[in-house]
Amino acid sequence: MGELALALLALAALHGAKAPEPLENDSESGKSGVGGKPWKAAPSPADLDLDTAGRGAEWTSWFNIDHPGGAGDYESLEAIRFYYRGRVCERPVAIQARTTEWELPEEVGEVVHVSPKKGFRCVNKEQPQGKTCSNYHIRFLCPLEHIYWSHWSSWSPCSRSACGSSGTQTRTRRCVNARLVAALKELKCKGKAVERRPCSAGPCPEPAWLEWGSWGPCSRSCGSAGTRTRRRSCKTTKKVSCAGRPTEVQKCPPSPCPACPEHTLQGTVVSAATGAALPDARIFLEGRPPVLLAHSDAHGRFAAAGLCQGSAVNISAHRDGFAPGLAPVVSNGSGVAVAHVRLRRLEKPYMVLHPTTKVRVAGQDVTFCCKASGTPVPKKYYWYHNGTLLERKVHRYGSRLVLSGLAPAQAGTYHCKASTEAGAIKSAPAQLTVLAQGQQSCKPEPEPSLVELPSECPQDAAGSRYYDVGRCPPVPCADSAAEQTGCGADVGRCCGVRRMEMREIPCAGSLLPLKVVAECGCGPCAQPRVLVQGRVTAADTGEPLRFGQIFLGGRKVGFTGYKGSFTIEVPPDTQRLVARFVDRQQRFVDAIKVLPFNRRGGAVYQEVKMLRKKEPVDLDGSRSNAIPLGEASGRDPIGELVLPAGAFLRPSGEVFKGTVKASITFLDPRDMATAGAASSDLSFADAEGEIVPLRTYGMFAVDFREGKSGAALQTGPVEVRMDAGQVWMPEHLQKMKLWSLNPETGLWEEEGVLRPAGGSRGKREERTFLVGNLEIRERRLFNLDVPEDRRCFVKVRAYSNEKFNPYEQLEGVVISLINLEPQPGFPANPRAWGRFDSVVTGPNGACLPAFCDGQRPDAYSAYVTATLGGEELEAVASSPKLNPNAVGVSQPYLGKLGYRRLDHDDPNLKKTAFQINVAKPDPNNVDETNGPIYPYRSLEECEEAPVSANHLRFYRVEVDKYEYNVVPFKESDLTSWTGDYLSWWPNPQEFRACFIKVQIEGPQEYMVRSRNMGGSHPRTRGQLYGLRDTRSVRDMLLENTSGACVEFKCSGMLFDQSLVDRTLVSIIPQGSCHRTAVNSLLREYLSRHPPVAENNHTAAFTMLAPVDPLGHNYGIYTVTDQNPRLAKEIAIGRCFDGTSDGFSREMKADAGTAVTFTCRERPAGRESFFQRLLTAPAEALAEIRREMGTSEMRRAPPEVMDFASGAQAPGPTATRRTPSSRRRTGRVQGQL
């Protein structure tokens, strides 16, 4: 098989084989002599020289039709042909088998049988003791043509064998056919059937040493060091001796003497995490082979006689569930040696560094890096290209993969996998793009991007008020310089704006400035800060967690604030953010959360709920105790925790028999309100290293303490009994397991299996229980879960308004999905929740994992919500009439999903959630192949689905609110920020939102506009930054009064950070309004910080915005945050409340106000000043001049108010206010 394998490998590489891997052809892998009847290798044309036909051979795809169970794993060719007709040729010439972990049979030490004519089989009874067959998949090598020469035979022995003489050698081949034909004698192959070549037995050898023999025994059997010897002999055909010595001597290491009865070894085995004693550990004397010395007792102590004093040796300790530990043996000189071993709990590997996406030009090099942690630390890494294992010997990789001289064929997806004895973990995939020489990844032409123009601007020919300003997609660019070989943070180069142009748009008789992208190019990638912000509160009362500790992994990163608020900066390269919130007063169960975040930058807001610990009960440690799990009024418990007598242990291992304060806090999924308080995201890493979901039946946290001292207690083996009657899905009974939560990774790890057992819960009833066992030591949070493989993805998008325009999608929205198990016939009344997930929307929405079922559409339902900066978005209505175009899903699939908004039956309920049946799509039904539900293996299809495909929708309710920026910026995508003097936000790392509160006395609600221009900076003076329109909100406690919180551009440094600009802000309400009061503190502040903007026109209020962050006493509200929308939401909440630290969604118009206007109804047919400025600014200004008179015109030039025409405003004057602007005593606001 040797030459055949080499030939086929070479041809497979030339003709598109995925990887040059070893082949099998009628072979028996494994140890020889093992029982089992192999397939007979009858004469066949399998031994073909495929290169002689000119087209070679190719591999089929991988097949896996059987799974290891019963007698073993059988992948027969006959069965494969039955299921995959036409996928395998008539007579394959070779076969290849690998486990699903991409390992060869010989690498895992398994006995298998392979044949290209029969297929593959692995029999469990033929495997070494304690092993069973792995799960294999196989593929076949098929010739592309049928007439070939066979491989050349081996060369015959040389005709002369004496050294120094010469002769000839011959080899032969035959013409064969790979097809099933009756006669082969008619075949004619081109070329010779016999080949000859000269040969020689070679010159007579020079004298040479043979290989060294093995080392002899040590001169000292034990105790101190000795010596040992090895020898070699000289081979020669002449009477000449070899140069060198025939013997070699070296020192041998000391070894312990087999028995010293007068000496004793004593020691302990404890947990490295808690210092608690570990019983039943096996103690070995290190050596080859290791020698079992003793077992640790209940107190973690051990003793062994016979280890000689002064022996410099190590011992190791082994215990189930812990990684092995080593410790040196230290003698105290009195015949007693001691050793203390600390063991770390065995933990599955967890990926802490993932490979990142790269772009390279053909011929360049690239380095991918990954790193995993765990106990023990992973040392074994595997790299995959497009799902195929890369040969370690070829690429010489470890945790780092280096590819040199890249070719286009090497583009694709790369990921790594780390494995230890505890398990495996896969990294996130990274995309490698290989560009041809001269090819550009960043096109200079910008992509379309639309912004909405102000309402006074005319519509285009298509009836649209949107203008294309262009955008540069933030895709990575190829590095211009050679890549560094390190694995640190790489800023890289990305596509961005290279040049912008100013346009002027005709609007209401004036020109509106607007900057558009003219050219894109490569530059340094933006590095926006990635943050998670939020509040931590009690799930039952809303009490904030004050000054609680925050951990990322095992590292403390900060504290919560007085109101429970927190901010976490996400470390670079993070794929999964696991945070642990700890109450230092021990009133709450530790909350371990997997927090969603926006990788494109900015802050995501998250509400974190903590479970209050259940009040402890007194238990007698000397007796058996049973504690119910999930006991609530009107409900039977999910199960119970049974603690036998003597189960409680002190950390030293001593049995505690006194009074125990026991607190068992159970999170019951039958209570829908508990979903938000559950820990982690109910995921675990399977045997292949993929993170997959669990379906929970309940979680419980345990806390055992001594009654008097309050010291923490552990337990030995205890029993968990689960009522099988609470499992409503019969298929889950056989898969139920007991899990514990790893607080650093946020992943659940298996503790044991729950198996059916008979049991009683009372004198009058008999029930079936699922029973499992565990020890409560280091971990204190447990789960009753089943792995659920019925999985799908749900496509959801969020929009800025109810128009659902594709270019107005919101990024950074947290979409949350709770899986529900509905009651039969009552889909709106779920029996329990099963798991939950949260995903942040990107430029193409979000895909949320969910349980689904293809046979029963209502087997699982999903409850979906969306929040942006703490604000709940609204779902599309389902009543009184369901509109498929609005929902975003076409019929009849929408009817199968049973879409219902929360207020479907009760209009008084909130409109911020919807519920659907997660009906798995039928691939044979064309109506169900276009979303919004996608099979679990179609994640890429879901993520890349066009906006025209079916999807579910949320939208932001913004009634009569409009924002316009001269330099376009999408606040949900921080990478769209452009450094320009006219940018509304001068710094993409930090966003400062400013609002002014306007009180309006009038019979209705009014639109209020802020016009923002450069005020003092020489580069922007008189130029427009942007417009903001906001409708006032009625105060429900005051008659004919409303208030408006109007955003304006904050004063401060511009993007170059060189000079401060005092923004010139004009506040103009719509309607027949006149200014009646200005906050006296604000007026005084402005007068003390010249220059002062004139405010002579009573229909508006103009100021040079303050640089200082004034508060509610001035009517100015300023909030700085790393997320612009979150900064705005906080500022608006304070503005509505009229305080500097409060938050309200109910307008308090008379609290914390800056300026007051009085508006009256205008006569019929007469336009307001606001409307006249929009439609005819010149005539409106002329009317103003006539009304104000000569003296007023001298004090207030009309150009200050010409906001609609876009005319240059004059620079601010240093003239101080007239006496008429003095504040009235006894009022916060002064009358004008």
Coordinates of N, CA and C in Angstrom, one line a residue, residues 808-907:
E808 N -32.9 52.6 7.7 CA -33.1 53.2 9.0 C -33.1 52.1 10.1
Q809 N -32.4 51.1 9.9 CA -32.3 50.0 10.9 C -31.4 50.5 12.1
L810 N -31.7 50.1 13.3 CA -30.9 50.4 14.5 C -30.0 49.4 14.8
E811 N -28.7 49.8 15.1 CA -27.7 48.8 15.6 C -27.6 49.1 17.1
G812 N -27.1 48.1 17.8 CA -26.9 48.2 19.3 C -28.1 48.0 20.1
V813 N -29.2 47.4 19.5 CA -30.4 47.1 20.2 C -30.3 45.7 20.8
V814 N -30.6 45.5 22.1 CA -30.5 44.3 22.7 C -31.8 43.5 22.5
I815 N -31.8 42.5 21.7 CA -33.0 41.6 21.5 C -32.9 40.4 22.4
S816 N -33.9 40.2 23.2 CA -33.9 39.1 24.2 C -35.1 38.1 23.8
L817 N -34.7 36.8 23.9 CA -35.7 35.8 23.5 C -35.8 34.8 24.7
I818 N -37.0 34.6 25.2 CA -37.2 33.6 26.2 C -38.0 32.4 25.6
N819 N -37.4 31.2 25.7 CA -38.1 30.0 25.2 C -39.1 29.6 26.2
L820 N -40.3 29.4 25.7 CA -41.4 29.0 26.6 C -41.9 27.6 26.1
E821 N -42.5 26.9 27.1 CA -43.1 25.6 26.9 C -44.6 25.8 27.1
P822 N -45.4 26.1 26.0 CA -46.8 26.4 26.2 C -47.7 25.2 26.6
Q823 N -48.8 25.5 27.2 CA -49.7 24.4 27.6 C -50.5 24.1 26.3
P824 N -50.8 22.8 26.1 CA -51.5 22.4 24.9 C -52.8 23.1 24.8
G825 N -53.1 23.7 23.7 CA -54.3 24.4 23.5 C -54.4 25.8 24.0
F826 N -53.3 26.2 24.8 CA -53.3 27.5 25.4 C -51.9 28.2 25.1
P827 N -51.6 28.6 23.9 CA -50.3 29.1 23.6 C -50.0 30.4 24.3
A828 N -51.0 31.1 24.7 CA -50.7 32.4 25.4 C -50.5 32.2 26.9
N829 N -50.6 31.0 27.4 CA -50.5 30.7 28.8 C -49.4 29.6 29.0
P830 N -48.1 30.0 28.9 CA -47.1 29.0 29.0 C -47.0 28.3 30.3
R831 N -46.6 27.0 30.2 CA -46.4 26.2 31.4 C -45.1 26.6 32.1
A832 N -44.1 26.8 31.4 CA -42.7 27.2 32.0 C -41.9 27.8 30.9
W833 N -40.8 28.4 31.3 CA -39.8 28.9 30.4 C -38.6 27.9 30.4
G834 N -37.9 27.8 29.3 CA -36.8 26.8 29.2 C -35.4 27.4 29.1
R835 N -35.2 28.5 28.5 CA -33.9 29.2 28.4 C -34.1 30.6 27.9
F836 N -33.1 31.4 27.8 CA -33.2 32.7 27.3 C -31.9 33.1 26.6
D837 N -31.9 34.0 25.7 CA -30.8 34.5 25.0 C -30.9 36.0 24.7
S838 N -29.8 36.7 24.6 CA -29.8 38.1 24.2 C -28.7 38.3 23.2
V839 N -29.1 39.0 22.1 CA -28.2 39.3 21.0 C -28.3 40.8 20.7
V840 N -27.2 41.4 20.3 CA -27.2 42.8 19.9 C -27.3 42.9 18.4
T841 N -28.2 43.8 17.9 CA -28.3 43.9 16.5 C -27.1 44.6 15.8
G842 N -26.8 44.1 14.7 CA -25.7 44.7 13.9 C -26.3 45.4 12.7
P843 N -25.6 45.7 11.6 CA -26.1 46.4 10.4 C -27.1 45.5 9.7
N844 N -27.2 44.2 9.9 CA -28.2 43.4 9.3 C -29.1 42.7 10.3
G845 N -29.4 43.3 11.4 CA -30.3 42.7 12.4 C -29.6 41.7 13.3
A846 N -30.3 40.8 13.8 CA -29.8 39.8 14.8 C -30.5 38.5 14.5
C847 N -29.7 37.4 14.8 CA -30.2 36.0 14.8 C -30.1 35.4 16.1
L848 N -31.3 35.1 16.7 CA -31.3 34.6 18.1 C -31.6 33.1 18.1
P849 N -30.8 32.3 18.9 CA -31.0 30.9 19.0 C -32.3 30.6 19.7
A850 N -33.0 29.6 19.3 CA -34.3 29.2 20.0 C -34.6 27.7 19.8
F851 N -35.2 27.1 20.7 CA -35.7 25.8 20.6 C -36.9 25.8 19.6
C852 N -36.9 24.7 18.8 CA -38.0 24.7 17.8 C -38.4 23.2 17.5
D853 N -39.4 23.0 16.8 CA -39.9 21.6 16.5 C -40.5 21.6 15.1
G854 N -40.1 20.6 14.4 CA -40.7 20.4 13.0 C -42.0 19.7 13.0
Q855 N -42.3 18.8 14.0 CA -43.5 18.0 14.0 C -44.7 18.8 14.6
R856 N -44.4 19.5 15.7 CA -45.4 20.2 16.5 C -45.0 21.7 16.5
P857 N -45.7 22.5 15.7 CA -45.3 23.9 15.7 C -45.4 24.6 17.0
D858 N -46.3 24.1 17.9 CA -46.5 24.8 19.2 C -45.7 24.1 20.3
A859 N -44.8 23.2 20.0 CA -44.1 22.5 21.0 C -43.2 23.5 21.8
Y860 N -42.7 24.5 21.2 CA -41.9 25.6 21.8 C -42.4 26.9 21.3
S861 N -42.6 27.9 22.1 CA -42.8 29.3 21.7 C -41.7 30.2 22.2
A862 N -41.7 31.4 21.7 CA -40.7 32.4 22.1 C -41.3 33.7 22.4
Y863 N -40.8 34.3 23.5 CA -41.3 35.6 24.0 C -40.1 36.5 23.7
V864 N -40.3 37.6 22.9 CA -39.2 38.4 22.3 C -39.4 39.9 22.7
T865 N -38.4 40.5 23.2 CA -38.4 41.9 23.6 C -37.1 42.6 23.0
A866 N -37.2 43.9 22.9 CA -36.0 44.7 22.4 C -35.9 46.0 23.2
T867 N -34.6 46.3 23.6 CA -34.3 47.5 24.4 C -33.2 48.2 23.7
L868 N -33.2 49.6 23.8 CA -32.1 50.4 23.3 C -31.8 51.4 24.4
G869 N -30.6 51.3 25.1 CA -30.2 52.2 26.1 C -31.2 52.2 27.2
G870 N -31.9 51.1 27.6 CA -32.9 51.0 28.6 C -34.3 51.3 28.1
E871 N -34.4 51.8 26.9 CA -35.7 52.2 26.4 C -36.3 50.9 25.6
E872 N -37.5 50.6 25.9 CA -38.2 49.4 25.3 C -38.7 49.8 23.9
L873 N -38.4 49.1 22.9 CA -38.9 49.3 21.6 C -40.3 48.6 21.4
E874 N -41.0 49.1 20.5 CA -42.4 48.6 20.3 C -42.4 47.5 19.2
A875 N -43.2 46.5 19.4 CA -43.4 45.4 18.5 C -44.6 45.8 17.5
V876 N -44.7 45.1 16.4 CA -45.8 45.4 15.5 C -47.1 44.8 16.0
A877 N -48.1 45.5 15.8 CA -49.4 45.1 16.4 C -49.9 43.9 15.7
S878 N -50.7 43.0 16.4 CA -51.3 41.8 15.9 C -52.8 41.9 15.9
S879 N -53.4 43.0 16.5 CA -54.8 43.1 16.5 C -55.1 44.6 16.3
P880 N -56.3 45.0 15.8 CA -57.5 44.1 15.6 C -57.3 43.3 14.3
K881 N -56.3 43.7 13.4 CA -56.1 42.9 12.2 C -54.6 42.7 12.0
L882 N -54.3 41.5 11.7 CA -52.8 41.1 11.5 C -52.4 41.5 10.1
N883 N -51.4 42.3 10.0 CA -50.9 42.8 8.7 C -49.5 42.2 8.4
P884 N -49.5 41.2 7.5 CA -48.2 40.5 7.2 C -47.1 41.5 6.8
N885 N -47.5 42.5 6.0 CA -46.5 43.5 5.5 C -45.9 44.3 6.6
A886 N -46.6 44.6 7.7 CA -46.1 45.3 8.8 C -45.3 44.4 9.7
V887 N -45.7 43.2 9.9 CA -45.0 42.2 10.8 C -43.7 41.8 10.2
G888 N -43.7 41.7 8.8 CA -42.4 41.4 8.1 C -42.4 39.9 7.7
V889 N -43.5 39.2 7.9 CA -43.5 37.7 7.5 C -44.7 37.5 6.6
S890 N -44.5 36.8 5.5 CA -45.6 36.6 4.6 C -46.5 35.4 5.1
Q891 N -47.7 35.3 4.6 CA -48.6 34.2 4.8 C -48.2 33.1 3.8
P892 N -48.5 31.8 4.1 CA -49.2 31.3 5.3 C -48.2 31.0 6.5
Y893 N -46.9 31.2 6.3 CA -46.0 30.9 7.4 C -46.3 31.7 8.6
L894 N -46.8 33.0 8.5 CA -47.1 33.8 9.6 C -48.2 33.2 10.4
G895 N -49.2 32.6 9.8 CA -50.2 31.9 10.5 C -49.7 30.7 11.3
K896 N -48.8 30.0 10.7 CA -48.2 28.9 11.4 C -47.4 29.3 12.7
L897 N -46.8 30.5 12.6 CA -46.0 31.0 13.7 C -46.9 31.5 14.8
G898 N -48.2 31.9 14.5 CA -49.1 32.4 15.5 C -48.6 33.6 16.2
Y899 N -48.2 34.6 15.4 CA -47.7 35.9 15.9 C -48.7 36.6 16.8
R900 N -48.4 37.0 18.0 CA -49.3 37.8 18.9 C -48.4 38.8 19.7
R901 N -48.8 40.1 19.6 CA -48.2 41.1 20.4 C -48.8 40.9 21.8
L902 N -48.1 41.5 22.8 CA -48.4 41.3 24.2 C -49.9 41.8 24.5
D903 N -50.3 42.8 23.8 CA -51.6 43.4 24.1 C -52.7 42.9 23.1
H904 N -52.4 41.7 22.6 CA -53.4 41.1 21.6 C -54.8 41.0 22.2
D905 N -54.9 40.5 23.4 CA -56.2 40.3 24.0 C -56.6 41.4 25.0
D906 N -55.6 42.1 25.5 CA -55.8 43.1 26.6 C -55.1 44.4 26.1
P907 N -55.8 45.4 25.7 CA -55.2 46.7 25.2 C -54.4 47.4 26.3

